[in-house]
Tab-separated table of C-alpha atoms and ligand atoms in Angstrom:
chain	number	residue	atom	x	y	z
R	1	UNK	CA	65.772	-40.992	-32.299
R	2	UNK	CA	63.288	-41.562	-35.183
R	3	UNK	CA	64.739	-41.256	-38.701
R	4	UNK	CA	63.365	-41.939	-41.991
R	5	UNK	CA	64.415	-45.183	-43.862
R	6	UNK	CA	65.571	-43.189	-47.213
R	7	UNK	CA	68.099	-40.452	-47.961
R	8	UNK	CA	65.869	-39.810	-51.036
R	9	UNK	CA	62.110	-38.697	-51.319
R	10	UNK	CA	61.724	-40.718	-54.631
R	11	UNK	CA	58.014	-41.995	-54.491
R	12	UNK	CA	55.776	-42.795	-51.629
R	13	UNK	CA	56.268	-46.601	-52.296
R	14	UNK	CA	59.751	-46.505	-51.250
R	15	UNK	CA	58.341	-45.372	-47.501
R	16	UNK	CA	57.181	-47.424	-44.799
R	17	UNK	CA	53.507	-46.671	-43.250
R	18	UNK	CA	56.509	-45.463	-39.746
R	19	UNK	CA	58.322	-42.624	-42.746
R	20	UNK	CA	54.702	-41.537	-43.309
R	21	UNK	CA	53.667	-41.067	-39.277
R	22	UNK	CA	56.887	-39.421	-38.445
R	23	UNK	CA	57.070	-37.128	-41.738
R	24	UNK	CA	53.313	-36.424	-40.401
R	25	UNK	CA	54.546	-35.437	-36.468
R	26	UNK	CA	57.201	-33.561	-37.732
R	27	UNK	CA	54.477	-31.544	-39.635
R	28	UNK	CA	53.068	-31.113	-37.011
R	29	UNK	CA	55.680	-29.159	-34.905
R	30	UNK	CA	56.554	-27.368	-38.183
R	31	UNK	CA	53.089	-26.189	-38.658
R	32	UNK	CA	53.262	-24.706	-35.036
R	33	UNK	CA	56.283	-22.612	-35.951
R	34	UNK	CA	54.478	-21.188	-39.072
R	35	UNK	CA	51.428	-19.948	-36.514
R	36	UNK	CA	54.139	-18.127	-34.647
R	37	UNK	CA	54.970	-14.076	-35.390
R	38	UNK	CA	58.306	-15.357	-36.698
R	39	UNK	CA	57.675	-18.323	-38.779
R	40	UNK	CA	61.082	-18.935	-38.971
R	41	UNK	CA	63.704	-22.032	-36.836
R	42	UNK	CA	67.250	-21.740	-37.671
R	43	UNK	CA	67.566	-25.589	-38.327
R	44	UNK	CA	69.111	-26.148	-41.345
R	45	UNK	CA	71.769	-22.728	-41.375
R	46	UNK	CA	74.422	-25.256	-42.910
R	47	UNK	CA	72.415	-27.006	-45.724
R	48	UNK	CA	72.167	-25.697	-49.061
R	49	UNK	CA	69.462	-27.110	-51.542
R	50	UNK	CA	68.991	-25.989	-55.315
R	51	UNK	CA	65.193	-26.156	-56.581
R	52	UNK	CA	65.482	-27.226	-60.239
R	53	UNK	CA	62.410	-27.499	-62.728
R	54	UNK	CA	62.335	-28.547	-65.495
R	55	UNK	CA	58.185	-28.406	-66.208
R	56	UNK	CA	55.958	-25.394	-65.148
R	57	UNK	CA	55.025	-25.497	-61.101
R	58	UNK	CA	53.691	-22.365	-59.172
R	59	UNK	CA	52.186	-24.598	-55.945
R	60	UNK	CA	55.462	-26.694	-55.560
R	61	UNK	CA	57.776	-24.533	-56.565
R	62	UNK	CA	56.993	-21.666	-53.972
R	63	UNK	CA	55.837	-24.122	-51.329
R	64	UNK	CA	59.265	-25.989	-51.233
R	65	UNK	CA	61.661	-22.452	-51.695
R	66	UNK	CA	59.341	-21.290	-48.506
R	67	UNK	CA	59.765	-24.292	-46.437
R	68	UNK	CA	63.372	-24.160	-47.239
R	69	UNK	CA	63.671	-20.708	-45.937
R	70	UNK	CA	61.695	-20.774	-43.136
R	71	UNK	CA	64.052	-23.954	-42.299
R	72	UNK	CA	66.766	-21.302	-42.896
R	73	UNK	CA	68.589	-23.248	-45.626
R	74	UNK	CA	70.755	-21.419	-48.236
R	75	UNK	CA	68.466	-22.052	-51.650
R	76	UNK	CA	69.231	-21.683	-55.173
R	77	UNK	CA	66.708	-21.611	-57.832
R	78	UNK	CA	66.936	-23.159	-61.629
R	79	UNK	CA	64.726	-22.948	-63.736
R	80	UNK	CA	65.641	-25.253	-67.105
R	81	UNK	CA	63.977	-22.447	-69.611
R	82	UNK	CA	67.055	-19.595	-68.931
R	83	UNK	CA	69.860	-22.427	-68.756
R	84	UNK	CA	72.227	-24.319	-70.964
R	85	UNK	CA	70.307	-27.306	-70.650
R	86	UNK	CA	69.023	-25.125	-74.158
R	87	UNK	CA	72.132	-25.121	-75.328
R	88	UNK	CA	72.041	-29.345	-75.184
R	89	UNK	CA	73.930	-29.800	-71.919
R	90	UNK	CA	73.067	-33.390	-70.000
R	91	UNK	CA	70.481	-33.536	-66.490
R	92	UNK	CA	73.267	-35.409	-65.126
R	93	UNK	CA	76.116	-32.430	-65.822
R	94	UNK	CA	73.520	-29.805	-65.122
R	95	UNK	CA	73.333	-31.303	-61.559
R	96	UNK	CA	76.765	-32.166	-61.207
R	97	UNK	CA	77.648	-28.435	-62.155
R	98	UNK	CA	74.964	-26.836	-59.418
R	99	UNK	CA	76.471	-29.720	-57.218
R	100	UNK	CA	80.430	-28.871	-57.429
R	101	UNK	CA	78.825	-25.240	-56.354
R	102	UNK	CA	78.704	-27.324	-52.932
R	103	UNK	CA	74.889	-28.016	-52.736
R	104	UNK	CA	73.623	-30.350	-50.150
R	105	UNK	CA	69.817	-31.794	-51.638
R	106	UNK	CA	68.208	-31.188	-55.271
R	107	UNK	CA	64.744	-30.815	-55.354
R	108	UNK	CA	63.556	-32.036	-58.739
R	109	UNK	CA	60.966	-31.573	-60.973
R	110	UNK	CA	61.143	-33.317	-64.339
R	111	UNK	CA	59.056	-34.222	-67.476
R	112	UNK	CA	60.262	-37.761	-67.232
R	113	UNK	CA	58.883	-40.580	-65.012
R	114	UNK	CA	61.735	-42.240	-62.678
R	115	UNK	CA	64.253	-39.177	-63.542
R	116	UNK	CA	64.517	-38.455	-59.770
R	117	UNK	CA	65.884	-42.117	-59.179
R	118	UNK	CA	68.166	-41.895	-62.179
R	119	UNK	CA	69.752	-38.970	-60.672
R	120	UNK	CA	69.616	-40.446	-57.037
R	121	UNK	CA	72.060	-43.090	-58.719
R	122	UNK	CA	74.214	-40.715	-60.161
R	123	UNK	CA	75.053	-37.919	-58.110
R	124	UNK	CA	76.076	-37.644	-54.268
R	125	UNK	CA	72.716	-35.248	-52.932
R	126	UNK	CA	69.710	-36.002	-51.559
R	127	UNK	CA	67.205	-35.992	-53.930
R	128	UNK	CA	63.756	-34.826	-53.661
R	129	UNK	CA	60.886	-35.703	-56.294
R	130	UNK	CA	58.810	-32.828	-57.115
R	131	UNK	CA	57.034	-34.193	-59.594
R	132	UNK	CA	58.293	-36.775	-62.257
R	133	UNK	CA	56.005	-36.909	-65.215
R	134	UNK	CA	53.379	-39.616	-64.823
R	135	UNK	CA	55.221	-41.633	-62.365
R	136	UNK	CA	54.988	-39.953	-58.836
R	137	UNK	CA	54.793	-36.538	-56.628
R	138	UNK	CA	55.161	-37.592	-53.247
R	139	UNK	CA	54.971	-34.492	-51.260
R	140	UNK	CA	51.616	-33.742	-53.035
R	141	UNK	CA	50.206	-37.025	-51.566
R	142	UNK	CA	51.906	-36.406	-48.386
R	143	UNK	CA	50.106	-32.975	-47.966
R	144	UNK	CA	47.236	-34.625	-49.159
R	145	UNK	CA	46.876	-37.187	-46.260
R	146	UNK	CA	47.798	-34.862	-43.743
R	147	UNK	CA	45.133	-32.647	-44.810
R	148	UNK	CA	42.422	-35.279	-44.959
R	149	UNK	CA	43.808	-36.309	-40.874
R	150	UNK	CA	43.622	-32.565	-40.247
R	151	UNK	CA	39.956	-32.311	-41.497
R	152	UNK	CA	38.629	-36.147	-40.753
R	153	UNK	CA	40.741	-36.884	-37.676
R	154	UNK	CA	42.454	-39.777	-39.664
R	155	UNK	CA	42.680	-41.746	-42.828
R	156	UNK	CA	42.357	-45.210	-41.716
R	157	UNK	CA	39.082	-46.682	-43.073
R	158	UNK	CA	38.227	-43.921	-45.129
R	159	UNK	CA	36.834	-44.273	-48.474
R	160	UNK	CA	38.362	-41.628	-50.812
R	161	UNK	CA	37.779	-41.057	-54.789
R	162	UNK	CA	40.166	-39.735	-57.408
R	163	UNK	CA	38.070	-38.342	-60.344
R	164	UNK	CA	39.508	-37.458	-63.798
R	165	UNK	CA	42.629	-37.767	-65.799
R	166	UNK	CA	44.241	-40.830	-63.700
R	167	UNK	CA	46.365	-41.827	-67.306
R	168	UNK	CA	48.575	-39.038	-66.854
R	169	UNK	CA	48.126	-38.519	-63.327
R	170	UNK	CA	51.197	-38.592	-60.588
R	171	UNK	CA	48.967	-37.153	-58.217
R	172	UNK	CA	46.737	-40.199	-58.493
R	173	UNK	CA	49.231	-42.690	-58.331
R	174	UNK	CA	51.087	-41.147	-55.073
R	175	UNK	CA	47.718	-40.860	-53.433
R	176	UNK	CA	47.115	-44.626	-53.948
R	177	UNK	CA	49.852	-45.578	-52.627
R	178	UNK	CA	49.641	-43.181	-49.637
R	179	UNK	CA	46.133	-43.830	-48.698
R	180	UNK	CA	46.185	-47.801	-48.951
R	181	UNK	CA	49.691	-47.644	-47.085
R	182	UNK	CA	47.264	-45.860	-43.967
R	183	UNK	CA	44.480	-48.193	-44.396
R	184	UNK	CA	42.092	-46.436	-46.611
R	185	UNK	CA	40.285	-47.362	-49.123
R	186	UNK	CA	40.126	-46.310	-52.652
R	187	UNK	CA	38.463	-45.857	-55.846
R	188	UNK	CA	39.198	-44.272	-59.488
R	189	UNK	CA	36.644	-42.518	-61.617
R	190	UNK	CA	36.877	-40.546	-64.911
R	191	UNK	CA	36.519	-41.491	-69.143
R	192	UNK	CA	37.658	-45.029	-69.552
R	193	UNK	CA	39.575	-43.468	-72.057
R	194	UNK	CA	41.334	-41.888	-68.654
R	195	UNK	CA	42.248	-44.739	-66.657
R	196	UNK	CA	44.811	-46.982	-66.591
R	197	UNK	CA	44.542	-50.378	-67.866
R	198	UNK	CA	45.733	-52.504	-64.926
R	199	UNK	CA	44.735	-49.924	-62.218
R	200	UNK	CA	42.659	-52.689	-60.527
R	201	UNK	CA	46.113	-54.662	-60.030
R	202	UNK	CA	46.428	-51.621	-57.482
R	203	UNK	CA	44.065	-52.991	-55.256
R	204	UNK	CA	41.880	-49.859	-56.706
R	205	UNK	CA	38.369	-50.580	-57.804
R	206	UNK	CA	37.364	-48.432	-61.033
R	207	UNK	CA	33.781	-46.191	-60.597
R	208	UNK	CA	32.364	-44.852	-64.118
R	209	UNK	CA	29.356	-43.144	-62.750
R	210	UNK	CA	30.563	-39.767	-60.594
R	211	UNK	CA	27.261	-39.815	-58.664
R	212	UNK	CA	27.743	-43.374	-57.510
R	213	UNK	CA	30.892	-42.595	-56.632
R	214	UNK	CA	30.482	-39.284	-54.491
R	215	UNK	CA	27.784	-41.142	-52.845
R	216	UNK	CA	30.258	-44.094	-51.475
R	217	UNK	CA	33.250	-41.484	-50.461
R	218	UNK	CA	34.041	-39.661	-47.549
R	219	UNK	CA	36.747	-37.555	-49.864
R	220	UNK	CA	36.731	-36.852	-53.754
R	221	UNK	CA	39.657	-35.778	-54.775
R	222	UNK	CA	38.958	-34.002	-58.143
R	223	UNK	CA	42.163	-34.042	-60.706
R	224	UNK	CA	42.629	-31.645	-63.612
R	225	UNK	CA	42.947	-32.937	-67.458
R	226	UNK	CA	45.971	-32.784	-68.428
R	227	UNK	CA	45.968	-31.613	-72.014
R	228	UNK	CA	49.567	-30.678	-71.996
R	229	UNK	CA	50.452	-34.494	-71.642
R	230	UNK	CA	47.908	-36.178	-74.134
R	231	UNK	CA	48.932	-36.527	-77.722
R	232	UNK	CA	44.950	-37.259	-79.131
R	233	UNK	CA	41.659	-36.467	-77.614
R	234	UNK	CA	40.741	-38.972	-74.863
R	235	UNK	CA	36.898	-37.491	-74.791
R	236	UNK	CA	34.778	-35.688	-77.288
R	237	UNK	CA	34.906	-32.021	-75.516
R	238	UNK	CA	35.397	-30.228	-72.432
R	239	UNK	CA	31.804	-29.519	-72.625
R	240	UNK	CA	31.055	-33.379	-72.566
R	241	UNK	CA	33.707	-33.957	-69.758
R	242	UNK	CA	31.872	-31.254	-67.419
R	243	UNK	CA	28.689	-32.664	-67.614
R	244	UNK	CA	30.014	-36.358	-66.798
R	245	UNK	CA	32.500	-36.409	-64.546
R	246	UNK	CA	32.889	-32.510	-63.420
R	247	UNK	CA	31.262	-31.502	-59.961
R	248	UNK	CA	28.712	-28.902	-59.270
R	249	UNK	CA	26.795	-27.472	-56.294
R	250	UNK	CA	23.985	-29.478	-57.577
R	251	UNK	CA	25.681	-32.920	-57.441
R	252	UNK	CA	27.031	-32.404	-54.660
R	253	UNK	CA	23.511	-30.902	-52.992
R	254	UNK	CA	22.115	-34.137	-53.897
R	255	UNK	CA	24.096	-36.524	-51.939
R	256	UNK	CA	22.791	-38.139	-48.349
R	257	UNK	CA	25.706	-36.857	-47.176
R	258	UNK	CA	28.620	-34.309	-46.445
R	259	UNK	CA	31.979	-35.034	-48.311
R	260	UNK	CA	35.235	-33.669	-48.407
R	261	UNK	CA	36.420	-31.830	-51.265
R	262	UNK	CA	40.151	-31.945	-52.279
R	263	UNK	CA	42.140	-30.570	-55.673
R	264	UNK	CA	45.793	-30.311	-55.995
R	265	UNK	CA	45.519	-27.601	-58.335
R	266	UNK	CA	45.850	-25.722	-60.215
R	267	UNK	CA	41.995	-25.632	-60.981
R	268	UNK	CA	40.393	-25.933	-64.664
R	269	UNK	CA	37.012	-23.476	-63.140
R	270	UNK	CA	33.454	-24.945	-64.890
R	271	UNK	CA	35.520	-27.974	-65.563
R	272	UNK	CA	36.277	-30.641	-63.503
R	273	UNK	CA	34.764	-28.621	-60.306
R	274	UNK	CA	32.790	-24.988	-60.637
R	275	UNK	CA	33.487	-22.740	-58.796
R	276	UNK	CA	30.738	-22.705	-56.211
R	277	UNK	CA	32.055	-26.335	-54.712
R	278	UNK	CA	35.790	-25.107	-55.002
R	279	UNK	CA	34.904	-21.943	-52.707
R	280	UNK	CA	32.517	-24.141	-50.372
R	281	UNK	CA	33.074	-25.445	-46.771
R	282	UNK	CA	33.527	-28.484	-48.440
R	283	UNK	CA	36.780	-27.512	-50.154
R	284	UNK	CA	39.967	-28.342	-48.329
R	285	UNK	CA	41.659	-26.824	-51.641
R	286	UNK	CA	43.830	-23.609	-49.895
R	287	UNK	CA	44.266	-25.737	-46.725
R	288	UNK	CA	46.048	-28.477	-48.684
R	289	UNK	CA	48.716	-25.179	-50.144
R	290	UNK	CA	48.752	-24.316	-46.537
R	291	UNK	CA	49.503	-27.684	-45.159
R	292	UNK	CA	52.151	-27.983	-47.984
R	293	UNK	CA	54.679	-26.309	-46.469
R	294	UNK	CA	55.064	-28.190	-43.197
R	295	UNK	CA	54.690	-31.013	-45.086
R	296	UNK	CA	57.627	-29.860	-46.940
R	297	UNK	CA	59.542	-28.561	-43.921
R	298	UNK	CA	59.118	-31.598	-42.630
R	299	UNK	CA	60.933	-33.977	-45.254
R	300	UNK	CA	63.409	-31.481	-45.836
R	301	UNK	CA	64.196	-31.512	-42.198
R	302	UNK	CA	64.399	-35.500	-42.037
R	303	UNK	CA	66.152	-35.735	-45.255
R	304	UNK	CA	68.968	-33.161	-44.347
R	305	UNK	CA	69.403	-34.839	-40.735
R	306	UNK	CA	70.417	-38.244	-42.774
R	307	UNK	CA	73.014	-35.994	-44.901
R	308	UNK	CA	74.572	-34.841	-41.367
R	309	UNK	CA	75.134	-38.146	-40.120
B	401	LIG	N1	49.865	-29.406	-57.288
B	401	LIG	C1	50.926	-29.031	-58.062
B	401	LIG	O1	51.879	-29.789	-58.270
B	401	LIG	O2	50.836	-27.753	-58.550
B	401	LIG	P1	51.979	-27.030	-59.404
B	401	LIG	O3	52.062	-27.732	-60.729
B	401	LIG	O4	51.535	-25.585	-59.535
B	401	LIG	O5	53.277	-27.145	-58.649
């Protein structure tokens, strides 16, 4: 039987390009069950998994409590504003504390990059990323490719952009490593001020004109700024950002050719996309949310199946 080669969902560049097929299948036959009147398998009745967050999430928070209980997985929710973690207690005897509670996988989301694999080191769970600062959010890319199959039949050979705020963007980083691992080829754009120094080390080549860049694509995924990370003003206004490098009907109107539009949300409206091209038959915006939750089934599903054996 096919299993994945990890007990934890760290980062997309601890898979294989054979994790990211069967984590797709398995989708798949999830996303079948949620079509069905009762969108519910009784697969995981003996796990138990606590959701803890420790930034702001509405997307991954509800997607992965859903998935769990559609898995039908005992879940526990934590959320580090109404705990002692205020009161100075450590990440490490936070978890250990949910963990003595007899909890099977952690699903993490943290302010700070590689805190999932410090935990994985620490405590006996399976640990799920969720989001760890900068660094990584795996499921996001994950739902991301699966989305692009869904709507282009594959991802091999395609040419897909990220736009905007790839300094402080896990998103971006999970996607690159995601796409290339399936044979597709991509390309940054945004404010120098906005992109990594040694991105091109990433096999990524760096686009500073949007139009130019929409023009190669077959996908743009658009990114929000991230003001809550940035500690000094990386462009002189939002005003100046629109007009540059956010996307409008017009832009997109006057392109030889049809592209897919992605965001992982949540949306900054008039900013980095209006909202005419976020509500178009371009957008693949909702079905990404929707596709989220098999997604998330899914590695659940193969993660708990390791914990079993
Ligand atoms: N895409 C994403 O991670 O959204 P949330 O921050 O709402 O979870």
């Amino acid at each position: 039987m096919s299993e994945l080669s990890v007990r934890h969902l760290l980062g997309i560049k601890y898979l294989n390009p054979k994790d990211l097929e069967l984590i797709f299948q398995t989708a798949d036959h999830f996303k079948e069950v949620l079509g069905r009147a009762i969108k519910k398998v009784p697969s995981l009745r003996d796990i138990t998994i606590a959701n803890i967050f420790f930034e702001n999430s509405t997307r991954t928070r509800l997607s992965f409590e859903l998935a769990e209980k559609r898995l039908s997985a005992d879940v526990v929710n934590f959320s580090a504003a109404q705990s002692s973690v205020r009161k100075g207690e450590t990440l490490i005897d936070t978890v250990n504390n949910i963990l003595s509670m007899k909890v099977d996988m952690v699903v993490m989301r943290h302010p700070n990059p590689g805190a999932g694999i410090f935990l994985s080191r620490h405590v006996q769970a399976a640990i799920v990323n969720a989001g760890d600062g900068a660094h990584e959010h795996p499921t996001q890319a994950l739902l991301d490719s699966y989305s692009i199959r869904e709507r282009l039949g594959g991802v091999g050979g395609k040419k897909v952009v990220i736009v905007g705020d790839i300094l402080h963007s896990r998103v971006a980083l999970s996607n690159i490593f995601a796409l290339q691992m399936q044979g597709a080829e991509v390309r940054v754009c945004g404010p120098k001020t906005l992109i990594p120094k040694h991105v091109e080390s990433l096999g990524v080549k760096v686009e500073s004109n949007l139009r130019d860049a929409l023009q190669w694509c077959d996908v743009a995924n658009m990114l929000r700024v991230q003001n809550e990370r940035m500690d000094m003003s990386y462009f002189p206004s939002t005003r100046e950002y629109a007009r540059q490098f956010g996307l409008n009907k017009a832009l997109l109107d006057s392109l030889d050719k049809e592209i897919v539009i992605m965001h992982p949300g949540p949306i900054n409206r008039g900013v980095e996309i209006t909202s005419d091209v976020a509500d178009s038959d371009h957008s693949i915006i909702l079905n990404q949310v929707e596709n989220g939750v098999a997604i998330r089934m899914a590695v659940i599903y193969l993660l708990a199946s390791k914990i079993k054996q």
